[in-house]
Tab-separated table of C-alpha atoms and ligand atoms in Angstrom:
chain	number	residue	atom	x	y	z
A	85	MET	CA	48.953	104.990	109.015
A	86	GLU	CA	51.987	103.442	107.369
A	87	ASP	CA	52.351	106.599	105.307
A	88	GLN	CA	52.458	108.589	108.503
A	89	VAL	CA	55.210	106.382	109.967
A	90	TYR	CA	57.170	106.838	106.748
A	91	THR	CA	56.737	110.626	106.724
A	92	ASP	CA	57.730	110.869	110.381
A	93	ASN	CA	60.780	108.697	109.787
A	94	MET	CA	61.811	110.841	106.830
A	95	LYS	CA	61.492	113.971	108.979
A	96	ARG	CA	63.719	112.500	111.676
A	97	ALA	CA	66.499	111.589	109.211
A	98	PRO	CA	69.815	113.357	109.927
A	99	GLU	CA	70.947	115.829	107.252
A	100	GLU	CA	74.638	114.903	107.376
A	101	GLU	CA	76.314	111.898	105.746
A	102	PRO	CA	77.182	109.174	106.538
A	103	GLU	CA	74.870	109.504	109.573
A	104	ARG	CA	71.836	109.814	107.324
A	105	GLN	CA	72.563	106.529	105.551
A	106	GLN	CA	73.302	104.783	108.840
A	107	TYR	CA	69.871	105.894	109.981
A	108	PHE	CA	68.240	104.500	106.836
A	109	MET	CA	70.195	101.241	107.081
A	110	GLY	CA	68.629	100.868	110.534
A	111	LEU	CA	65.118	101.502	109.202
A	112	LEU	CA	65.688	99.200	106.253
A	113	ARG	CA	66.923	96.487	108.611
A	114	GLU	CA	63.635	96.594	110.515
A	115	LEU	CA	61.694	96.436	107.285
A	116	VAL	CA	63.783	93.544	105.958
A	117	ARG	CA	63.264	91.643	109.226
A	118	GLU	CA	59.517	92.198	108.968
A	119	LYS	CA	59.397	90.996	105.353
A	120	SER	CA	61.563	87.972	106.162
A	121	ARG	CA	59.021	86.928	108.781
A	122	GLU	CA	56.159	87.558	106.361
A	123	TYR	CA	57.780	85.617	103.490
A	124	GLY	CA	59.073	82.858	105.752
A	125	HIS	CA	62.688	83.117	104.628
A	126	PRO	CA	65.588	85.557	104.990
A	127	LEU	CA	65.502	88.142	102.179
A	128	THR	CA	68.194	87.511	99.579
A	129	ALA	CA	69.974	90.050	97.390
A	130	CYS	CA	71.958	89.537	94.201
A	131	ILE	CA	74.147	92.151	92.503
A	132	GLN	CA	75.280	91.662	88.897
A	133	THR	CA	78.177	93.861	87.862
A	134	PHE	CA	78.922	94.961	84.318
A	135	GLY	CA	81.957	96.975	83.224
A	136	CYS	CA	85.195	97.923	84.889
A	137	GLN	CA	87.029	97.687	88.223
A	138	MET	CA	85.369	100.894	89.300
A	139	ASN	CA	81.979	99.259	89.017
A	140	ALA	CA	83.234	96.112	90.764
A	141	LYS	CA	84.300	98.324	93.655
A	142	ASP	CA	80.952	100.127	93.695
A	143	SER	CA	79.218	96.747	93.852
A	144	GLU	CA	81.221	95.828	96.951
A	145	LYS	CA	79.956	99.003	98.585
A	146	LEU	CA	76.388	98.313	97.487
A	147	LEU	CA	76.552	94.772	98.850
A	148	GLY	CA	78.018	96.111	102.100
A	149	ILE	CA	74.973	98.344	102.513
A	150	LEU	CA	72.549	95.517	101.698
A	151	GLU	CA	74.184	93.105	104.154
A	152	GLU	CA	74.189	95.773	106.823
A	153	ALA	CA	70.452	96.126	106.182
A	154	GLY	CA	69.971	92.403	106.769
A	155	PHE	CA	69.878	90.985	103.241
A	156	GLN	CA	71.585	87.668	102.598
A	157	ALA	CA	73.972	87.829	99.623
A	158	SER	CA	73.190	85.416	96.799
A	159	ASP	CA	74.624	84.667	93.365
A	160	SER	CA	71.251	83.713	92.004
A	161	GLU	CA	69.041	86.157	90.169
A	162	ALA	CA	66.060	84.320	91.640
A	163	SER	CA	66.496	86.578	94.684
A	164	ASP	CA	64.194	88.927	96.551
A	165	PHE	CA	66.279	91.905	95.460
A	166	VAL	CA	68.281	92.007	92.225
A	167	LEU	CA	70.498	94.952	91.361
A	168	TYR	CA	72.256	95.438	88.023
A	169	ASN	CA	75.260	97.754	88.244
A	170	THR	CA	75.546	98.766	84.600
A	171	CYS	CA	78.217	99.975	82.180
A	172	THR	CA	77.764	102.088	79.070
A	173	VAL	CA	81.267	102.449	77.671
A	174	ARG	CA	80.291	100.602	74.489
A	175	ASP	CA	76.829	99.943	73.124
A	176	ASN	CA	77.109	96.156	73.546
A	177	ALA	CA	77.287	96.714	77.326
A	178	ASN	CA	73.881	98.430	77.125
A	179	GLN	CA	72.403	95.739	74.890
A	180	ARG	CA	73.422	93.037	77.362
A	181	VAL	CA	71.512	94.800	80.128
A	182	TYR	CA	68.353	95.160	78.046
A	183	GLY	CA	68.594	91.490	77.111
A	184	ARG	CA	69.011	90.355	80.699
A	185	LEU	CA	66.133	92.547	81.864
A	186	GLY	CA	63.753	90.409	79.822
A	187	TYR	CA	64.925	87.394	81.785
A	188	LEU	CA	64.509	89.233	85.100
A	189	ASN	CA	60.964	90.100	84.123
A	190	SER	CA	60.178	86.412	83.645
A	191	LEU	CA	61.562	85.692	87.129
A	192	LYS	CA	59.477	88.482	88.581
A	193	GLN	CA	56.351	87.076	87.031
A	194	LYS	CA	56.945	83.887	88.989
A	195	ASN	CA	57.749	85.829	92.141
A	196	PRO	CA	55.913	89.182	92.184
A	197	ARG	CA	57.512	90.099	95.518
A	198	MET	CA	60.869	90.368	93.798
A	199	ARG	CA	62.352	93.871	93.548
A	200	ILE	CA	64.541	94.918	90.635
A	201	ALA	CA	66.958	97.845	90.668
A	202	LEU	CA	69.331	99.367	88.130
A	203	CYS	CA	72.268	101.643	88.829
A	204	GLY	CA	75.635	102.633	87.393
A	205	CYS	CA	76.925	104.389	84.319
A	206	MET	CA	74.155	103.474	81.887
A	207	MET	CA	71.572	105.102	84.162
A	208	GLN	CA	73.307	108.462	83.808
A	209	GLU	CA	72.007	108.616	80.251
A	210	PRO	CA	68.601	110.321	80.082
A	211	ALA	CA	67.503	108.292	77.024
A	212	VAL	CA	68.111	105.043	78.925
A	213	VAL	CA	66.107	106.152	81.949
A	214	GLU	CA	63.275	107.271	79.679
A	215	ARG	CA	63.221	103.848	78.032
A	216	ILE	CA	63.186	102.069	81.409
A	217	ARG	CA	60.431	104.339	82.680
A	218	LYS	CA	58.275	103.686	79.616
A	219	SER	CA	58.988	100.114	78.579
A	220	TYR	CA	60.381	98.348	81.654
A	221	ARG	CA	57.675	99.112	84.193
A	222	PHE	CA	58.647	96.096	86.320
A	223	VAL	CA	61.846	97.863	87.435
A	224	ASP	CA	61.421	99.215	90.968
A	225	LEU	CA	64.423	101.440	91.538
A	226	VAL	CA	66.821	103.374	89.308
A	227	PHE	CA	69.804	105.402	90.493
A	228	GLY	CA	73.093	106.542	89.008
A	229	THR	CA	76.800	106.748	89.739
A	230	HIS	CA	76.810	109.807	91.997
A	231	ASN	CA	74.403	108.577	94.657
A	232	ILE	CA	75.216	104.900	95.122
A	233	TYR	CA	75.929	105.598	98.793
A	234	LYS	CA	72.197	106.354	99.172
A	235	LEU	CA	71.050	102.810	98.371
A	236	ALA	CA	69.590	102.229	101.856
A	237	GLU	CA	67.552	105.436	101.737
A	238	LEU	CA	66.337	104.837	98.187
A	239	LEU	CA	65.409	101.215	98.760
A	240	TYR	CA	63.652	102.072	102.009
A	241	ARG	CA	61.655	104.667	100.111
A	242	GLN	CA	60.806	102.223	97.337
A	243	MET	CA	59.761	99.498	99.764
A	244	THR	CA	57.509	101.842	101.721
A	245	GLU	CA	56.048	103.794	98.795
A	246	GLY	CA	55.695	100.803	96.500
A	247	HIS	CA	56.127	102.525	93.120
A	248	MET	CA	59.114	102.964	90.796
A	249	VAL	CA	61.688	105.290	92.375
A	250	ILE	CA	64.139	107.101	90.088
A	251	ASP	CA	66.932	109.248	91.480
A	252	ILE	CA	69.654	110.381	89.082
A	253	TRP	CA	72.057	113.203	89.845
A	254	GLN	CA	73.809	115.161	87.134
A	255	GLY	CA	76.982	115.439	89.177
A	256	THR	CA	78.335	115.830	92.689
A	257	ASP	CA	81.268	117.329	94.514
A	258	LYS	CA	80.634	115.073	97.504
A	259	ILE	CA	82.713	112.075	98.548
A	260	VAL	CA	80.966	110.115	101.280
A	261	GLU	CA	83.349	108.073	103.443
A	262	ASP	CA	82.833	105.377	106.050
A	263	LEU	CA	79.970	103.321	104.717
A	264	PRO	CA	80.105	99.526	104.852
A	265	SER	CA	81.670	97.508	102.043
A	266	GLN	CA	81.564	93.767	101.452
A	267	ARG	CA	84.762	92.530	99.782
A	268	LYS	CA	84.534	89.855	97.146
A	269	TYR	CA	87.954	88.475	98.092
A	270	PRO	CA	89.352	88.490	101.648
A	271	PHE	CA	92.941	88.996	100.425
A	272	LYS	CA	92.630	91.647	97.700
A	273	CYS	CA	90.582	94.734	97.190
A	274	GLY	CA	90.116	97.833	95.057
A	275	VAL	CA	90.494	101.226	96.707
A	276	ASN	CA	89.090	104.366	95.099
A	277	ILE	CA	91.576	107.191	95.102
A	278	MET	CA	89.627	109.472	92.812
A	279	TYR	CA	86.303	109.660	91.047
A	280	GLY	CA	85.294	111.033	87.674
A	281	CYS	CA	87.346	112.132	84.719
A	282	ASN	CA	88.253	115.467	83.110
A	283	ASN	CA	89.951	114.194	79.980
A	284	PHE	CA	87.099	114.213	77.501
A	285	CYS	CA	88.584	111.832	74.978
A	286	SER	CA	86.266	112.488	72.059
A	287	TYR	CA	84.922	108.891	71.836
A	288	CYS	CA	84.352	108.376	75.550
A	289	ILE	CA	81.181	108.681	77.557
A	290	VAL	CA	82.818	108.264	80.968
A	291	PRO	CA	83.229	111.985	81.782
A	292	TYR	CA	79.499	112.449	81.158
A	293	VAL	CA	78.418	109.540	83.340
A	294	ARG	CA	81.032	109.683	86.100
A	295	GLY	CA	81.312	113.467	86.404
A	296	ARG	CA	84.275	115.723	87.105
A	297	GLU	CA	87.513	114.562	88.649
A	298	ARG	CA	87.587	114.504	92.473
A	299	SER	CA	90.472	113.113	94.517
A	300	ARG	CA	90.020	111.580	97.942
A	301	GLU	CA	92.136	113.000	100.759
A	302	PRO	CA	95.356	110.999	101.203
A	303	GLU	CA	94.601	110.587	104.928
A	304	ASP	CA	91.303	108.884	104.119
A	305	ILE	CA	92.952	106.567	101.585
A	306	LEU	CA	95.768	105.613	103.952
A	307	ARG	CA	93.346	105.049	106.819
A	308	GLU	CA	91.426	102.660	104.574
A	309	LEU	CA	94.636	100.867	103.583
A	310	HIS	CA	95.622	100.366	107.229
A	311	ALA	CA	92.182	98.986	108.048
A	312	LEU	CA	92.287	96.641	105.033
A	313	ALA	CA	95.753	95.370	105.978
A	314	GLU	CA	94.554	94.673	109.510
A	315	ASP	CA	91.690	92.762	107.979
A	316	GLY	CA	94.034	90.490	106.030
A	317	VAL	CA	94.190	92.244	102.651
A	318	LYS	CA	97.555	91.743	100.935
A	319	GLU	CA	96.982	93.261	97.512
A	320	VAL	CA	95.266	96.532	96.702
A	321	MET	CA	94.340	98.093	93.395
A	322	LEU	CA	94.223	101.885	93.545
A	323	LEU	CA	91.376	102.959	91.301
A	324	GLY	CA	90.725	106.053	89.251
A	325	GLN	CA	89.904	106.913	85.642
A	326	ASN	CA	93.180	108.783	85.395
A	327	VAL	CA	95.310	108.004	88.451
A	328	ASN	CA	98.277	110.005	87.180
A	329	SER	CA	96.446	113.230	87.777
A	330	TYR	CA	95.606	112.223	91.369
A	331	GLY	CA	95.788	114.973	93.959
A	332	LYS	CA	96.036	117.964	91.664
A	333	THR	CA	92.800	119.488	92.901
A	334	LEU	CA	93.282	118.820	96.622
A	335	ALA	CA	93.606	121.773	99.003
A	336	ARG	CA	97.082	120.411	99.751
A	337	PRO	CA	98.096	118.919	96.381
A	338	MET	CA	99.891	115.583	96.346
A	339	SER	CA	101.250	113.638	93.387
A	340	PHE	CA	100.206	110.092	92.573
A	341	ALA	CA	103.834	108.962	92.886
A	342	ASN	CA	103.862	110.382	96.388
A	343	LEU	CA	100.642	108.625	97.278
A	344	LEU	CA	102.131	105.335	96.073
A	345	GLU	CA	105.169	105.829	98.296
A	346	GLU	CA	102.932	106.446	101.289
A	347	ALA	CA	100.756	103.442	100.428
A	348	ALA	CA	103.845	101.239	100.213
A	349	LYS	CA	104.665	102.094	103.830
A	350	VAL	CA	101.467	100.483	105.124
A	351	PRO	CA	102.524	97.281	106.906
A	352	GLY	CA	100.747	94.163	105.674
A	353	ILE	CA	99.990	95.532	102.220
A	354	GLU	CA	102.373	93.438	100.130
A	355	ARG	CA	101.313	94.415	96.631
A	356	ILE	CA	100.015	97.603	95.092
A	357	ARG	CA	98.466	97.896	91.644
A	358	PHE	CA	96.748	100.816	90.011
A	359	MET	CA	94.359	101.511	87.150
A	360	THR	CA	94.211	103.473	84.819
A	361	SER	CA	97.123	105.575	83.639
A	362	HIS	CA	96.823	108.209	80.956
A	363	PRO	CA	100.092	108.549	79.011
A	364	LYS	CA	99.874	112.342	78.999
A	365	ASP	CA	100.242	112.588	82.796
A	366	LEU	CA	102.741	109.799	83.479
A	367	SER	CA	105.679	111.410	85.277
A	368	ASP	CA	109.341	110.429	85.603
A	369	GLU	CA	108.757	110.564	89.344
A	370	LEU	CA	106.172	107.785	88.993
A	371	ILE	CA	108.505	105.636	86.897
A	372	ALA	CA	111.217	106.038	89.546
A	373	VAL	CA	108.861	105.125	92.395
A	374	MET	CA	107.658	102.045	90.500
A	375	ARG	CA	111.231	101.023	89.776
A	376	ASP	CA	112.446	101.469	93.351
A	377	CYS	CA	109.522	100.120	95.325
A	378	PRO	CA	109.224	96.320	95.281
A	379	LYS	CA	105.653	96.418	96.601
A	380	ILE	CA	104.440	98.138	93.446
A	381	CYS	CA	103.509	95.462	90.967
A	382	ARG	CA	105.453	94.965	87.758
A	383	HIS	CA	102.518	95.915	85.601
A	384	LEU	CA	101.500	99.086	83.850
A	385	HIS	CA	98.326	99.467	81.842
A	386	LEU	CA	98.982	102.308	79.417
A	387	PRO	CA	96.101	102.796	76.976
A	388	LEU	CA	97.310	103.636	73.477
A	389	GLN	CA	93.867	103.857	71.766
A	390	SER	CA	95.482	104.508	68.370
A	391	GLY	CA	98.976	104.591	66.902
A	392	SER	CA	98.154	107.321	64.404
A	393	SER	CA	99.029	110.854	65.521
A	394	ARG	CA	96.240	112.206	63.340
A	395	ILE	CA	93.638	109.969	64.976
A	396	LEU	CA	95.068	110.604	68.440
A	397	LYS	CA	94.526	114.301	67.840
A	398	ALA	CA	90.918	113.693	66.791
A	399	MET	CA	90.520	111.543	69.894
A	400	ASN	CA	91.788	114.453	72.025
A	401	ARG	CA	94.416	112.210	73.627
A	402	VAL	CA	97.006	115.033	73.890
A	403	TYR	CA	100.007	112.845	72.895
A	404	ASP	CA	101.223	111.691	69.517
A	405	LYS	CA	102.694	108.429	68.288
A	406	GLU	CA	106.303	109.489	68.867
A	407	GLN	CA	105.641	110.712	72.405
A	408	TYR	CA	103.892	107.467	73.284
A	409	LEU	CA	106.710	105.349	71.845
A	410	ALA	CA	109.320	107.418	73.702
A	411	LEU	CA	107.395	107.026	76.964
A	412	ALA	CA	106.994	103.256	76.513
A	413	ALA	CA	110.703	102.880	75.695
A	414	LYS	CA	111.697	104.898	78.765
A	415	ILE	CA	109.507	102.779	81.039
A	416	GLN	CA	110.781	99.512	79.548
A	417	LYS	CA	114.374	100.640	79.960
A	418	GLU	CA	113.918	101.708	83.589
A	419	ILE	CA	111.859	98.661	84.605
A	420	PRO	CA	112.800	95.759	82.304
A	421	ASP	CA	110.683	93.159	84.119
A	422	LEU	CA	107.541	95.290	83.841
A	423	SER	CA	104.624	93.960	81.872
A	424	LEU	CA	103.022	96.580	79.673
A	425	THR	CA	99.389	96.261	78.602
A	426	THR	CA	97.091	98.544	76.674
A	427	ASP	CA	93.669	99.386	75.225
A	428	ILE	CA	93.240	99.958	71.487
A	429	ILE	CA	90.197	101.169	69.582
A	430	VAL	CA	89.758	100.194	65.936
A	431	GLY	CA	87.519	102.089	63.523
A	432	PHE	CA	87.459	105.547	65.074
A	433	PRO	CA	85.754	107.948	62.595
A	434	GLY	CA	88.068	108.823	59.720
A	435	GLU	CA	90.541	105.992	60.437
A	436	THR	CA	92.240	104.989	57.162
A	437	GLU	CA	94.280	101.885	56.388
A	438	GLU	CA	97.409	104.062	56.837
A	439	ASP	CA	96.239	105.109	60.304
A	440	PHE	CA	95.584	101.502	61.160
A	441	GLN	CA	99.081	100.543	59.961
A	442	GLU	CA	100.462	103.124	62.431
A	443	THR	CA	98.611	101.312	65.221
A	444	LEU	CA	100.071	97.976	64.124
A	445	ASP	CA	103.480	99.629	64.011
A	446	VAL	CA	103.216	100.756	67.657
A	447	VAL	CA	101.992	97.302	68.682
A	448	ARG	CA	105.042	95.720	67.023
A	449	LYS	CA	107.449	98.241	68.507
A	450	VAL	CA	106.152	98.222	72.081
A	451	ARG	CA	105.398	94.481	72.138
A	452	TYR	CA	102.613	94.536	74.716
A	453	ASP	CA	102.217	91.648	77.131
A	454	SER	CA	98.537	91.886	76.413
A	455	ALA	CA	96.102	94.311	74.836
A	456	PHE	CA	92.371	94.842	75.052
A	457	THR	CA	91.120	95.590	71.572
A	458	PHE	CA	87.785	97.280	70.970
A	459	ILE	CA	85.669	98.107	67.986
A	460	TYR	CA	84.767	101.778	68.087
A	461	SER	CA	81.264	102.248	69.446
A	462	LYS	CA	79.364	105.450	68.759
A	463	ARG	CA	78.230	107.002	72.046
A	464	THR	CA	75.502	109.612	71.768
A	465	GLY	CA	76.569	112.939	73.222
A	466	THR	CA	80.300	112.483	72.640
A	467	PRO	CA	82.064	114.687	70.039
A	468	ALA	CA	83.098	111.641	67.976
A	469	ALA	CA	79.469	110.589	67.489
A	470	ALA	CA	78.938	113.728	65.400
A	471	MET	CA	82.060	113.193	63.280
A	472	GLU	CA	81.690	112.379	59.626
A	473	ASP	CA	83.428	109.456	58.024
A	474	GLN	CA	82.251	106.691	60.338
A	475	VAL	CA	84.168	103.638	59.078
A	476	PRO	CA	82.051	100.894	57.444
A	477	GLU	CA	81.520	97.824	59.621
A	478	PRO	CA	83.208	95.202	57.402
A	479	VAL	CA	86.348	97.358	57.166
A	480	VAL	CA	86.460	97.755	60.941
A	481	LYS	CA	85.895	94.043	61.483
A	482	ASP	CA	88.750	93.163	59.129
A	483	ARG	CA	91.137	95.565	60.895
A	484	PHE	CA	90.023	94.276	64.268
A	485	ASP	CA	90.807	90.678	63.277
A	486	ARG	CA	94.226	91.613	61.952
A	487	LEU	CA	95.033	93.586	65.098
A	488	LEU	CA	93.903	90.786	67.375
A	489	LYS	CA	96.076	88.275	65.553
A	490	GLU	CA	99.128	90.511	65.908
A	491	VAL	CA	98.473	91.239	69.558
A	492	GLN	CA	98.006	87.554	70.392
A	493	LYS	CA	101.130	86.504	68.533
A	494	ILE	CA	103.240	89.042	70.419
A	495	SER	CA	101.755	88.260	73.852
A	496	ALA	CA	102.407	84.548	73.361
A	497	GLU	CA	106.049	85.350	72.536
A	498	ARG	CA	106.311	87.710	75.514
A	499	CYS	CA	104.806	85.129	77.853
A	500	LYS	CA	107.576	82.654	77.022
A	501	LYS	CA	110.307	84.919	78.356
A	502	ASP	CA	109.809	84.024	82.018
A	503	VAL	CA	109.592	80.237	81.625
A	504	GLY	CA	112.070	78.629	84.031
A	505	LYS	CA	111.987	81.558	86.463
A	506	THR	CA	110.600	81.396	89.982
A	507	LEU	CA	108.240	84.269	90.779
A	508	ASP	CA	105.826	85.066	93.612
A	509	ALA	CA	102.159	84.374	92.990
A	510	LEU	CA	99.210	85.447	95.097
A	511	VAL	CA	96.848	82.476	95.124
A	512	GLU	CA	93.366	83.713	94.195
A	513	GLY	CA	91.393	80.483	94.122
A	514	MET	CA	91.012	76.912	92.971
A	515	ASP	CA	91.520	76.250	89.270
A	516	THR	CA	88.069	76.149	87.680
A	517	HIS	CA	88.943	73.134	85.478
A	518	ASP	CA	91.191	71.000	87.644
A	519	PRO	CA	90.520	70.561	91.399
A	520	ALA	CA	94.154	69.556	91.994
A	521	LEU	CA	95.342	73.007	90.902
A	522	VAL	CA	95.165	76.535	92.262
A	523	THR	CA	95.349	79.790	90.303
A	524	GLY	CA	97.725	82.551	91.271
A	525	ARG	CA	98.502	86.013	89.979
A	526	LEU	CA	102.081	87.124	89.411
A	527	SER	CA	103.238	90.634	90.143
A	528	ASN	CA	103.173	91.293	86.376
A	529	ASN	CA	99.466	90.391	86.374
A	530	ILE	CA	99.882	87.111	84.463
A	531	MET	CA	98.140	84.042	85.900
A	532	VAL	CA	99.840	80.769	86.805
A	533	HIS	CA	98.167	77.423	87.528
A	534	PHE	CA	99.955	74.981	89.831
A	535	PRO	CA	99.248	72.089	92.204
A	536	GLY	CA	97.810	73.284	95.507
A	537	THR	CA	94.863	73.189	97.881
A	538	GLY	CA	92.240	75.529	99.300
A	539	GLU	CA	94.640	76.232	102.173
A	540	ASP	CA	96.872	78.166	99.784
A	541	ILE	CA	94.229	80.725	98.844
A	542	GLY	CA	95.276	84.216	99.906
A	543	LYS	CA	98.947	83.268	100.325
A	544	ILE	CA	101.838	84.680	98.317
A	545	LEU	CA	103.946	81.677	97.234
A	546	PRO	CA	107.074	81.231	95.115
A	547	VAL	CA	106.180	79.350	91.938
A	548	LYS	CA	108.475	77.989	89.262
A	549	LEU	CA	107.060	78.721	85.791
A	550	LEU	CA	107.334	75.463	83.865
A	551	GLU	CA	105.412	76.128	80.691
A	552	SER	CA	103.811	79.058	78.903
A	553	LYS	CA	100.318	78.522	77.516
A	554	GLY	CA	100.179	81.730	75.513
A	555	PHE	CA	98.763	84.130	78.069
A	556	TYR	CA	99.191	82.121	81.286
A	557	TYR	CA	101.623	79.636	82.813
A	558	MET	CA	101.624	76.171	84.286
A	559	GLY	CA	103.970	75.963	87.243
A	560	GLU	CA	104.979	74.249	90.449
A	561	ARG	CA	105.505	75.471	93.959
A	562	VAL	CA	109.120	75.591	95.117
B	240	5AD	N1	84.219	102.700	71.659
B	240	5AD	C1	85.099	101.687	71.807
B	240	5AD	N2	85.912	101.574	72.857
B	240	5AD	C2	85.854	102.531	73.806
B	240	5AD	N3	86.545	102.695	74.951
B	240	5AD	C3	86.078	103.794	75.565
B	240	5AD	N4	85.125	104.375	74.834
B	240	5AD	C4	84.960	103.609	73.731
B	240	5AD	C5	84.122	103.679	72.576
B	240	5AD	N5	83.247	104.675	72.415
B	240	5AD	C6	87.602	101.798	75.373
B	240	5AD	C7	88.913	102.546	75.525
B	240	5AD	C8	89.103	102.585	77.015
B	240	5AD	C9	88.432	101.315	77.447
B	240	5AD	C10	88.061	101.261	78.882
B	240	5AD	O1	87.288	101.243	76.623
B	240	5AD	O2	89.932	101.797	74.907
B	240	5AD	O3	90.459	102.644	77.381
B	241	SF4	FE1	81.757	101.115	82.065
B	241	SF4	FE2	83.276	103.297	82.034
B	241	SF4	FE3	81.340	103.092	83.790
B	241	SF4	FE4	83.509	101.578	84.035
B	241	SF4	S1	83.398	103.841	84.204
B	241	SF4	S2	81.437	100.893	84.257
B	241	SF4	S3	83.965	101.160	81.877
B	241	SF4	S4	81.139	103.231	81.593
């Protein structure tokens, strides 16, 4: 009988999106209400996010769908529904998920009604899904990066059919708009401007798990920005794997610089950030727009990856050391108060001590405000995984330590330069260590702690920077 209801409901589902998902959110809501009555408490849902800003944004969308379907959001993994939104950029991200799954299994043994789902980048790898299917039978639902908008439909199916549901797409050309989203912060928010990546850096798995580059229509992005501003959002982060190539594939092409100018016109949006820039596509037009538009934050994340032209070539980065240095110098000259940050990989196959010295040389010349340093991680399926000359672990570790020391020394020096100045900070929350303090973010992305109360959260306030603590400041409101 129940099967019949399910089949009939499936048949009635609209073909078009987002109508189809709205339909399934309605069905799921009824089911959730029923289960809540049966269990004697409202059904709770907990999402754990691994990885980057892109995943954080996806999790907001996933939570939006779950809340719309009647789930109560919870931070505790002892929930009725637990979803891990996974990352696979380096192997340690995968290992963390496997480790945590063991813990989830122990929770599920105490509460067999619990449902466990996995989604995100790691699930786009066939070997991972095979392992889950075989060895993690307690997982109820697995989906990937291309179909997150289908959560309501997939979960409805799982809850009515009762067995493990796996739905992974190899790619998509679809962008589904207008589904709910539940923001983590009321005053700031990520906004997708494009999905996927076409760069194929030889070490990177992202193009394989996030698919080909697709830009959203500028009208859709601007409509979202207006709605966010009306809803009290002051700071947005425009998100894409390679924002500098935004708009190239649209029917009516538009440059990223142009999109930024349009975004800056949206009343109420006070600050605009973006992530991530690829040096090869960073235009003079963009530098000029950043320089001239005060709403665009004084921060540029410009991944270097390596300072050696030889390694950069093997990485398929399409720029060499000299071009990167020239670009960084041009940006620093045009926008002197900009903070420049980067990503660096140590131990790419074939990296010699000389290559590593080239990386240190760039770090010393550019003087980054901060840098994320990574040990090269072999990702199956990428060209670099098949390269000979993988660097021995102790050598990599030693280089990593030396790089980190250099990076930290320079950022501490850089952080001193603004002591004594008064800069605007967007208050993000209470200080986690001292209840008399709040924590704010400066336009250049550096944090400042200063006396304040919960009332200040979400406000942009002028703060005098009294002392540098290496990579953050202590300050006072003026
Ligand atoms: N190994 C180590 N670091 C990597 N990154 C991407 N792929 C790998 C890999 N296989 C780093 C790059 C990128 C950041 C998000 O992660 O530095 O910019
Ligand atoms: Fe991790 Fe890359 Fe996926 Fe972000 S896009 S979650 S960094 S694999």
